[in-house]
mmCIF file of C-alpha atoms in Angstrom:
data_model
loop_
_atom_site.group_PDB
_atom_site.id
_atom_site.type_symbol
_atom_site.label_atom_id
_atom_site.label_comp_id
_atom_site.label_asym_id
_atom_site.label_seq_id
_atom_site.Cartn_x
_atom_site.Cartn_y
_atom_site.Cartn_z
ATOM 1 C CA MET A 173 26.138 -20.728 -5.467
ATOM 2 C CA THR A 174 23.621 -23.217 -4.226
ATOM 3 C CA ARG A 175 19.749 -22.648 -5.600
ATOM 4 C CA THR A 176 18.651 -21.786 -2.007
ATOM 5 C CA GLU A 177 21.536 -18.837 -1.935
ATOM 6 C CA GLU A 178 20.600 -18.095 -5.055
ATOM 7 C CA PHE A 179 16.826 -17.811 -4.106
ATOM 8 C CA GLU A 180 17.776 -16.190 -1.217
ATOM 9 C CA GLU A 181 19.568 -13.588 -2.609
ATOM 10 C CA LEU A 182 16.448 -12.663 -5.078
ATOM 11 C CA ARG A 183 13.873 -13.139 -2.447
ATOM 12 C CA PRO A 184 13.688 -8.954 -1.974
ATOM 13 C CA LEU A 185 12.951 -8.426 -5.701
ATOM 14 C CA LEU A 186 10.459 -11.410 -6.111
ATOM 15 C CA PHE A 187 8.623 -10.153 -2.927
ATOM 16 C CA SER A 188 8.613 -6.658 -4.406
ATOM 17 C CA ILE A 189 7.261 -7.938 -7.761
ATOM 18 C CA ALA A 190 4.699 -9.921 -5.967
ATOM 19 C CA TYR A 191 3.419 -6.908 -4.057
ATOM 20 C CA ARG A 192 2.976 -3.812 -6.835
ATOM 21 C CA ILE A 193 1.217 -7.094 -8.731
ATOM 22 C CA LEU A 194 -1.680 -8.280 -5.736
ATOM 23 C CA GLY A 195 -1.012 -5.185 -3.279
ATOM 24 C CA SER A 196 -1.100 -7.861 -0.633
ATOM 25 C CA VAL A 197 2.017 -8.649 1.945
ATOM 26 C CA SER A 198 0.251 -11.889 2.940
ATOM 27 C CA GLU A 199 -0.862 -12.740 -0.736
ATOM 28 C CA ALA A 200 2.890 -11.869 -2.087
ATOM 29 C CA GLU A 201 5.063 -13.795 0.761
ATOM 30 C CA ASP A 202 2.351 -16.431 -0.469
ATOM 31 C CA ALA A 203 3.361 -15.817 -3.852
ATOM 32 C CA VAL A 204 7.392 -15.478 -3.347
ATOM 33 C CA GLN A 205 7.302 -19.365 -1.707
ATOM 34 C CA GLU A 206 4.934 -20.869 -4.304
ATOM 35 C CA THR A 207 7.999 -19.818 -6.510
ATOM 36 C CA TRP A 208 10.346 -20.878 -4.100
ATOM 37 C CA LEU A 209 8.816 -24.135 -4.254
ATOM 38 C CA ARG A 210 8.488 -24.652 -8.100
ATOM 39 C CA TYR A 211 12.394 -24.003 -8.337
ATOM 40 C CA GLN A 212 13.410 -26.203 -5.899
ATOM 41 C CA ALA A 213 11.403 -28.816 -8.450
ATOM 42 C CA SER A 214 12.558 -27.556 -11.048
ATOM 43 C CA PRO A 215 14.864 -30.732 -12.850
ATOM 44 C CA THR A 216 17.275 -28.226 -15.090
ATOM 45 C CA GLN A 217 19.026 -25.335 -14.147
ATOM 46 C CA PRO A 218 17.706 -22.080 -15.939
ATOM 47 C CA ALA A 219 20.673 -19.913 -17.797
ATOM 48 C CA SER A 220 19.257 -17.172 -15.335
ATOM 49 C CA ALA A 221 18.134 -17.461 -12.197
ATOM 50 C CA LYS A 222 16.914 -13.649 -11.774
ATOM 51 C CA SER A 223 14.742 -14.134 -15.352
ATOM 52 C CA PHE A 224 13.345 -17.373 -14.137
ATOM 53 C CA LEU A 225 12.140 -16.724 -10.571
ATOM 54 C CA SER A 226 10.873 -13.334 -11.299
ATOM 55 C CA ALA A 227 8.828 -14.993 -14.275
ATOM 56 C CA VAL A 228 6.971 -17.828 -12.246
ATOM 57 C CA VAL A 229 6.358 -15.045 -9.265
ATOM 58 C CA THR A 230 4.693 -13.063 -11.861
ATOM 59 C CA ARG A 231 2.980 -16.015 -13.336
ATOM 60 C CA VAL A 232 1.642 -17.059 -9.614
ATOM 61 C CA SER A 233 0.636 -13.245 -8.909
ATOM 62 C CA ILE A 234 -1.004 -13.105 -11.671
ATOM 63 C CA ASP A 235 -3.131 -16.327 -11.062
ATOM 64 C CA VAL A 236 -3.979 -15.305 -7.503
ATOM 65 C CA LEU A 237 -4.626 -11.281 -8.736
ATOM 66 C CA ARG A 238 -7.561 -13.247 -11.124
ATOM 67 C CA SER A 239 -8.985 -14.992 -7.883
ATOM 68 C CA ALA A 240 -8.498 -11.864 -5.857
ATOM 69 C CA ARG A 241 -10.629 -9.272 -8.452
ATOM 70 C CA VAL A 242 -13.761 -11.328 -7.439
ATOM 71 C CA ARG A 243 -13.386 -10.779 -3.817
ATOM 72 C CA ARG A 244 -12.293 -7.162 -3.786
ATOM 73 C CA GLU A 245 -15.605 -6.524 -6.022
ATOM 74 C CA GLU A 246 -17.527 -7.533 -2.913
ATOM 75 C CA TYR A 247 -15.467 -6.075 -0.268
ATOM 76 C CA VAL A 248 -17.306 -3.972 2.410
ATOM 77 C CA GLY A 249 -16.434 -0.267 1.626
ATOM 78 C CA PRO A 250 -13.326 0.878 -0.059
ATOM 79 C CA TRP A 251 -10.506 -1.402 -0.618
ATOM 80 C CA PHE A 252 -6.883 -0.077 0.462
ATOM 81 C CA PRO A 253 -3.562 -2.145 -0.262
ATOM 82 C CA GLU A 254 -2.125 -4.241 2.702
ATOM 83 C CA PRO A 255 0.222 -1.347 4.537
ATOM 84 C CA LEU A 256 4.025 -1.937 3.810
ATOM 85 C CA LEU A 257 6.133 -0.200 6.196
ATOM 86 C CA GLU A 258 9.343 -1.127 4.377
ATOM 87 C CA ASP A 259 10.965 -2.437 0.486
ATOM 88 C CA PRO A 260 13.268 -5.310 0.887
ATOM 89 C CA TYR A 261 14.162 -4.776 -2.611
ATOM 90 C CA GLU A 262 16.555 -1.891 -2.940
ATOM 91 C CA ASP A 263 17.683 0.035 -6.850
ATOM 92 C CA PRO A 264 19.881 3.617 -6.360
ATOM 93 C CA GLU A 265 19.058 4.398 -10.012
ATOM 94 C CA ARG A 266 15.299 3.452 -9.475
ATOM 95 C CA SER A 267 15.168 4.634 -6.003
ATOM 96 C CA ALA A 268 12.052 7.195 -7.538
ATOM 97 C CA GLU A 269 10.460 4.453 -9.540
ATOM 98 C CA LEU A 270 10.582 1.938 -6.794
ATOM 99 C CA ALA A 271 8.918 4.552 -4.249
ATOM 100 C CA ASP A 272 6.227 5.993 -6.254
ATOM 101 C CA SER A 273 5.058 2.704 -7.319
ATOM 102 C CA LEU A 274 4.524 1.612 -3.656
ATOM 103 C CA SER A 275 2.399 4.743 -2.285
ATOM 104 C CA MET A 276 -1.495 3.804 -2.208
ATOM 105 C CA ALA A 277 -2.340 5.925 -4.893
ATOM 106 C CA ALA A 278 -0.434 4.329 -7.074
ATOM 107 C CA LEU A 279 -1.585 0.929 -6.566
ATOM 108 C CA LEU A 280 -5.014 1.805 -6.187
ATOM 109 C CA LEU A 281 -4.661 3.118 -9.562
ATOM 110 C CA LEU A 282 -2.641 -0.014 -10.980
ATOM 111 C CA GLU A 283 -6.090 -1.709 -9.485
ATOM 112 C CA ARG A 284 -7.685 -0.171 -12.745
ATOM 113 C CA LEU A 285 -5.768 -2.281 -15.028
ATOM 114 C CA THR A 286 -6.623 -6.018 -15.857
ATOM 115 C CA PRO A 287 -4.220 -8.505 -14.399
ATOM 116 C CA LEU A 288 -1.704 -8.756 -17.364
ATOM 117 C CA GLU A 289 -1.727 -5.192 -17.983
ATOM 118 C CA ARG A 290 -0.402 -4.150 -14.081
ATOM 119 C CA ALA A 291 2.226 -7.586 -14.475
ATOM 120 C CA VAL A 292 3.491 -5.891 -17.758
ATOM 121 C CA PHE A 293 3.658 -2.066 -16.184
ATOM 122 C CA VAL A 294 5.131 -3.475 -12.896
ATOM 123 C CA LEU A 295 7.993 -5.173 -14.794
ATOM 124 C CA ARG A 296 8.902 -2.887 -17.752
ATOM 125 C CA GLU A 297 8.311 0.524 -15.882
ATOM 126 C CA VAL A 298 8.984 -0.003 -12.302
ATOM 127 C CA PHE A 299 11.419 -2.941 -12.897
ATOM 128 C CA ALA A 300 12.854 -2.147 -16.121
ATOM 129 C CA PHE A 301 12.739 -5.823 -17.543
ATOM 130 C CA GLY A 302 13.191 -5.759 -21.350
ATOM 131 C CA PHE A 303 10.023 -6.913 -23.336
ATOM 132 C CA PRO A 304 11.793 -10.674 -24.551
ATOM 133 C CA GLU A 305 11.956 -11.520 -20.486
ATOM 134 C CA ILE A 306 8.642 -9.894 -19.720
ATOM 135 C CA ALA A 307 7.176 -11.485 -22.777
ATOM 136 C CA SER A 308 8.638 -14.587 -21.522
ATOM 137 C CA ALA A 309 7.192 -14.391 -18.018
ATOM 138 C CA VAL A 310 3.392 -13.696 -19.137
ATOM 139 C CA GLY A 311 3.370 -15.932 -22.148
ATOM 140 C CA ARG A 312 2.694 -13.207 -24.864
ATOM 141 C CA SER A 313 4.777 -11.811 -27.707
ATOM 142 C CA GLU A 314 6.933 -9.149 -27.656
ATOM 143 C CA ALA A 315 4.334 -7.055 -29.708
ATOM 144 C CA ALA A 316 1.840 -7.552 -27.804
ATOM 145 C CA CYS A 317 3.473 -6.921 -24.199
ATOM 146 C CA ARG A 318 4.524 -3.407 -26.126
ATOM 147 C CA GLN A 319 0.938 -3.174 -26.603
ATOM 148 C CA LEU A 320 -0.195 -3.887 -23.182
ATOM 149 C CA THR A 321 2.225 -1.327 -22.175
ATOM 150 C CA VAL A 322 1.063 1.431 -23.884
ATOM 151 C CA ARG A 323 -2.513 1.146 -22.982
ATOM 152 C CA ALA A 324 -0.988 0.290 -18.907
ATOM 153 C CA ARG A 325 0.805 3.676 -19.315
ATOM 154 C CA ARG A 326 -2.107 5.704 -20.734
ATOM 155 C CA HIS A 327 -4.170 4.780 -17.575
ATOM 156 C CA MET A 328 -1.821 5.086 -15.137
ATOM 157 C CA ASP A 329 -0.554 8.411 -16.874
ATOM 158 C CA ALA A 330 -4.008 9.581 -16.673
ATOM 159 C CA GLY A 331 -4.397 9.266 -12.662
ATOM 160 C CA ARG A 332 -0.567 9.453 -11.700
ATOM 161 C CA PRO A 333 -0.295 10.627 -8.588
ATOM 162 C CA ARG A 334 2.486 13.445 -7.371
ATOM 163 C CA PHE A 335 3.994 13.668 -4.422
ATOM 164 C CA GLU A 336 6.223 16.234 -2.321
ATOM 165 C CA ALA A 337 9.644 15.384 -3.867
ATOM 166 C CA ASP A 338 11.671 16.884 -1.149
ATOM 167 C CA ARG A 339 11.699 14.227 1.534
ATOM 168 C CA ARG A 340 12.596 16.388 4.745
ATOM 169 C CA GLU A 341 9.556 18.688 3.908
ATOM 170 C CA ARG A 342 7.217 15.496 3.437
ATOM 171 C CA GLU A 343 8.530 14.290 7.011
ATOM 172 C CA GLU A 344 8.273 17.860 8.489
ATOM 173 C CA LEU A 345 4.612 17.919 7.729
ATOM 174 C CA ALA A 346 3.620 14.875 8.709
ATOM 175 C CA GLU A 347 4.990 15.566 12.262
ATOM 176 C CA ARG A 348 3.248 18.654 11.899
ATOM 177 C CA PHE A 349 0.204 16.946 10.912
ATOM 178 C CA PHE A 350 0.082 14.167 13.793
ATOM 179 C CA ASP A 351 1.069 16.436 16.471
ATOM 180 C CA ALA A 352 -2.161 18.566 15.774
ATOM 181 C CA PHE A 353 -3.642 15.189 15.578
ATOM 182 C CA ARG A 354 -2.437 14.367 19.596
ATOM 183 C CA GLU A 355 -3.808 17.651 20.650
ATOM 184 C CA GLY A 356 -6.970 17.300 18.501
ATOM 185 C CA ASP A 357 -5.874 21.208 17.532
ATOM 186 C CA VAL A 358 -8.141 22.377 14.604
ATOM 187 C CA ASP A 359 -6.508 25.374 13.864
ATOM 188 C CA ALA A 360 -3.161 23.575 13.785
ATOM 189 C CA LEU A 361 -4.926 20.510 11.472
ATOM 190 C CA ARG A 362 -5.926 23.372 8.703
ATOM 191 C CA GLU A 363 -2.586 24.698 8.699
ATOM 192 C CA VAL A 364 -1.271 21.576 7.094
ATOM 193 C CA LEU A 365 -4.250 20.616 5.153
ATOM 194 C CA ALA A 366 -5.382 21.210 1.328
ATOM 195 C CA ALA A 367 -8.627 22.492 0.888
ATOM 196 C CA ASP A 368 -9.591 19.657 -1.175
ATOM 197 C CA VAL A 369 -8.073 17.232 1.527
ATOM 198 C CA HIS A 370 -9.603 13.242 1.078
ATOM 199 C CA MET A 371 -9.934 10.977 4.387
ATOM 200 C CA VAL A 372 -11.453 7.201 4.194
ATOM 201 C CA GLY A 373 -10.656 4.500 5.807
ATOM 202 C CA ASP A 374 -10.393 0.718 4.613
ATOM 203 C CA GLY A 375 -12.047 -1.033 7.898
ATOM 204 C CA GLY A 376 -13.885 -4.192 5.462
ATOM 205 C CA GLY A 377 -16.374 -3.948 8.107
ATOM 206 C CA LYS A 378 -14.235 -5.405 10.706
ATOM 207 C CA ALA A 379 -12.828 -2.627 12.391
ATOM 208 C CA PRO A 380 -15.228 0.862 13.457
ATOM 209 C CA LEU A 381 -15.392 3.476 10.634
ATOM 210 C CA TRP A 382 -17.708 6.855 10.928
ATOM 211 C CA GLY A 383 -18.825 5.978 7.785
ATOM 212 C CA ARG A 384 -18.030 4.595 3.971
ATOM 213 C CA GLU A 385 -17.249 7.255 1.612
ATOM 214 C CA GLY A 386 -14.744 9.471 3.687
ATOM 215 C CA ALA A 387 -14.608 13.000 4.737
ATOM 216 C CA PHE A 388 -13.894 15.662 1.952
ATOM 217 C CA GLY A 389 -12.819 19.124 2.483
ATOM 218 C CA ILE A 390 -10.543 21.022 5.002
ATOM 219 C CA ASP A 391 -13.363 21.975 6.860
ATOM 220 C CA GLU A 392 -14.300 18.246 7.523
ATOM 221 C CA VAL A 393 -11.517 16.084 7.992
ATOM 222 C CA ALA A 394 -9.998 18.563 10.127
ATOM 223 C CA ARG A 395 -13.704 18.394 12.495
ATOM 224 C CA ARG A 396 -13.552 15.091 12.229
ATOM 225 C CA ILE A 397 -9.881 14.145 13.378
ATOM 226 C CA ALA A 398 -10.315 16.624 16.303
ATOM 227 C CA VAL A 399 -13.479 14.494 17.433
ATOM 228 C CA PHE A 400 -11.272 10.924 16.912
ATOM 229 C CA ALA A 401 -8.173 12.350 18.503
ATOM 230 C CA PRO A 402 -9.415 12.819 22.359
ATOM 231 C CA LEU A 403 -11.147 9.174 22.028
ATOM 232 C CA PHE A 404 -7.468 7.837 20.828
ATOM 233 C CA THR A 405 -5.804 9.718 23.336
ATOM 234 C CA GLY A 406 -8.277 9.023 26.165
ATOM 235 C CA VAL A 407 -7.457 5.435 26.130
ATOM 236 C CA GLY A 408 -3.968 5.945 26.093
ATOM 237 C CA GLY A 409 -2.931 5.458 22.128
ATOM 238 C CA VAL A 410 0.246 5.917 20.505
ATOM 239 C CA VAL A 411 1.166 7.540 17.502
ATOM 240 C CA GLU A 412 4.256 6.058 15.945
ATOM 241 C CA LEU A 413 5.447 8.096 12.971
ATOM 242 C CA HIS A 414 6.508 5.731 10.310
ATOM 243 C CA GLU A 415 6.682 5.508 6.535
ATOM 244 C CA VAL A 416 3.916 3.773 5.084
ATOM 245 C CA ASN A 417 4.029 2.587 1.813
ATOM 246 C CA GLY A 418 6.923 4.902 0.820
ATOM 247 C CA GLN A 419 4.827 8.136 2.170
ATOM 248 C CA PRO A 420 5.214 9.889 5.142
ATOM 249 C CA GLY A 421 2.742 8.063 7.296
ATOM 250 C CA ALA A 422 2.266 6.709 11.180
ATOM 251 C CA ILE A 423 1.211 3.409 13.283
ATOM 252 C CA LEU A 424 -1.713 4.139 15.728
ATOM 253 C CA ARG A 425 -1.038 2.139 18.290
ATOM 254 C CA ALA A 426 -3.592 0.623 21.554
ATOM 255 C CA ARG A 427 -2.187 1.461 25.225
ATOM 256 C CA ASN A 428 -0.567 -2.192 25.364
ATOM 257 C CA GLY A 429 1.271 -1.540 21.904
ATOM 258 C CA GLU A 430 -0.956 -3.538 19.789
ATOM 259 C CA ILE A 431 -2.141 -2.207 16.235
ATOM 260 C CA LEU A 432 -4.874 -0.203 15.920
ATOM 261 C CA GLY A 433 -4.439 1.475 12.164
ATOM 262 C CA ALA A 434 -1.859 2.078 9.615
ATOM 263 C CA TRP A 435 -2.248 5.905 8.265
ATOM 264 C CA ALA A 436 -0.363 7.014 5.041
ATOM 265 C CA LEU A 437 -0.161 10.931 3.710
ATOM 266 C CA ASP A 438 0.211 12.094 0.541
ATOM 267 C CA VAL A 439 1.758 15.517 0.650
ATOM 268 C CA LEU A 440 2.187 17.582 -2.715
ATOM 269 C CA ASP A 441 2.632 21.511 -2.533
ATOM 270 C CA GLY A 442 3.828 21.512 1.112
ATOM 271 C CA ARG A 443 0.084 20.297 2.212
ATOM 272 C CA ILE A 444 -1.510 16.916 3.085
ATOM 273 C CA GLN A 445 -3.688 16.100 -0.255
ATOM 274 C CA ALA A 446 -4.821 13.144 1.264
ATOM 275 C CA VAL A 447 -5.260 10.300 4.039
ATOM 276 C CA ARG A 448 -5.501 7.199 3.763
ATOM 277 C CA VAL A 449 -6.488 4.606 6.912
ATOM 278 C CA VAL A 450 -5.898 1.080 7.171
ATOM 279 C CA ILE A 451 -7.894 -0.366 9.746
ATOM 280 C CA ASN A 452 -9.226 -3.767 8.727
ATOM 281 C CA PRO A 453 -7.383 -6.308 11.182
ATOM 282 C CA ASP A 454 -6.761 -8.532 8.402
ATOM 283 C CA LYS A 455 -4.488 -6.215 6.850
ATOM 284 C CA LEU A 456 -2.291 -5.171 10.020
ATOM 285 C CA ARG A 457 -1.471 -9.060 11.178
ATOM 286 C CA HIS A 458 1.605 -8.872 9.330
ATOM 287 C CA MET A 459 3.015 -6.013 11.284
ATOM 288 C CA GLY A 460 2.398 -7.951 14.572
ATOM 289 C CA PRO A 461 -0.499 -8.210 17.135
ATOM 290 C CA VAL A 462 -3.628 -6.039 16.208
ATOM 291 C CA ALA A 463 -6.018 -4.420 18.946
ATOM 292 C CA ASP A 464 -9.457 -5.119 19.274
ATOM 293 C CA ALA A 465 -11.051 -1.501 18.330
ATOM 294 C CA TRP A 466 -14.277 -2.352 18.600
ATOM 295 C CA ALA A 467 -13.548 -2.692 22.623
ATOM 296 C CA ILE A 468 -11.135 0.264 23.054
ATOM 297 C CA LEU A 469 -13.251 2.146 21.682
ATOM 298 C CA ARG A 470 -16.274 1.311 23.861
ATOM 299 C CA GLU A 471 -13.901 1.935 26.601
ATOM 300 C CA ALA A 472 -13.525 4.883 25.167
ATOM 301 C CA GLY A 473 -17.413 5.777 25.330
ATOM 302 C CA GLY A 474 -17.323 7.044 21.814
ATOM 303 C CA THR A 475 -18.998 4.282 20.033
ATOM 304 C CA ARG A 476 -22.185 6.262 18.725
ATOM 305 C CA ARG A 477 -20.079 9.078 17.538
ATOM 306 C CA ALA A 478 -17.449 6.925 15.628
ATOM 307 C CA THR A 479 -20.309 4.761 13.929
ATOM 308 C CA GLU A 480 -21.794 7.750 12.810
ATOM 309 C CA ARG A 481 -19.291 9.422 10.503
ATOM 310 C CA PRO A 482 -16.459 8.125 8.865
ATOM 311 C CA VAL A 483 -12.535 7.662 9.123
ATOM 312 C CA GLY A 484 -11.170 5.238 11.588
ATOM 313 C CA ALA A 485 -10.014 3.966 15.135
#
């Protein structure tokens, strides 16, 4: 097998590692490309291409994350990961760990860890790498990596998100939610939302939001969705049901098919616990052409209402 063939075979794994460390599709793709360049330039053939490439992509991702954290501290409003519609890496034996680690809630929890803790946790807890491989990847001793894992696991366990285990039940609830959304039906929305539901949007200061802190509680969330829904449908907006970061959600599109936003739902105990809306155009471009949300909002005649309260368009 040639180096190119080896690399392409491992590309899905490398991207999945990088994305979980970085929370960014574009940065993960860049990290994978840099890994290929280093592999191509290596004068010797490693004993294990998987171990070598996983170590390189991890080191590159740690370096990128360290600089990215500074930018995220200056980010306008809440910061969410770039939406991922499909994880290219599959492992039937670890499907549950892979799906849970991909969720918006889990990735936001990983943001609380240091870059080293995050990398070690991802390699160990998500992808089940051995400590010798992890130590080589991050340049620390095995003992240090074990300590990093324990510390990271403690932080993650303290806030680990829980999700509805039944996939079909999650999908049915998402269908009911978005049907109610299309209709602007407050009563139907209340039937699927948890009492303490939280809805928040990431616009990065580049798209219209109804405020920065989001909406809390069943009454406020249902009311705000009911306000936004007629503006959206009135300009021909389309709701395309789709998994977002391994959880039920949807892509909202303008009349011409351009992307307006990605919505991800956290479902537990037969109710929607959280609604996360990504509308920052910079975080949507990897999925296709992005609509001008401000122009569409002006067309809908909803500028004043939408910018005085939050969620997203």
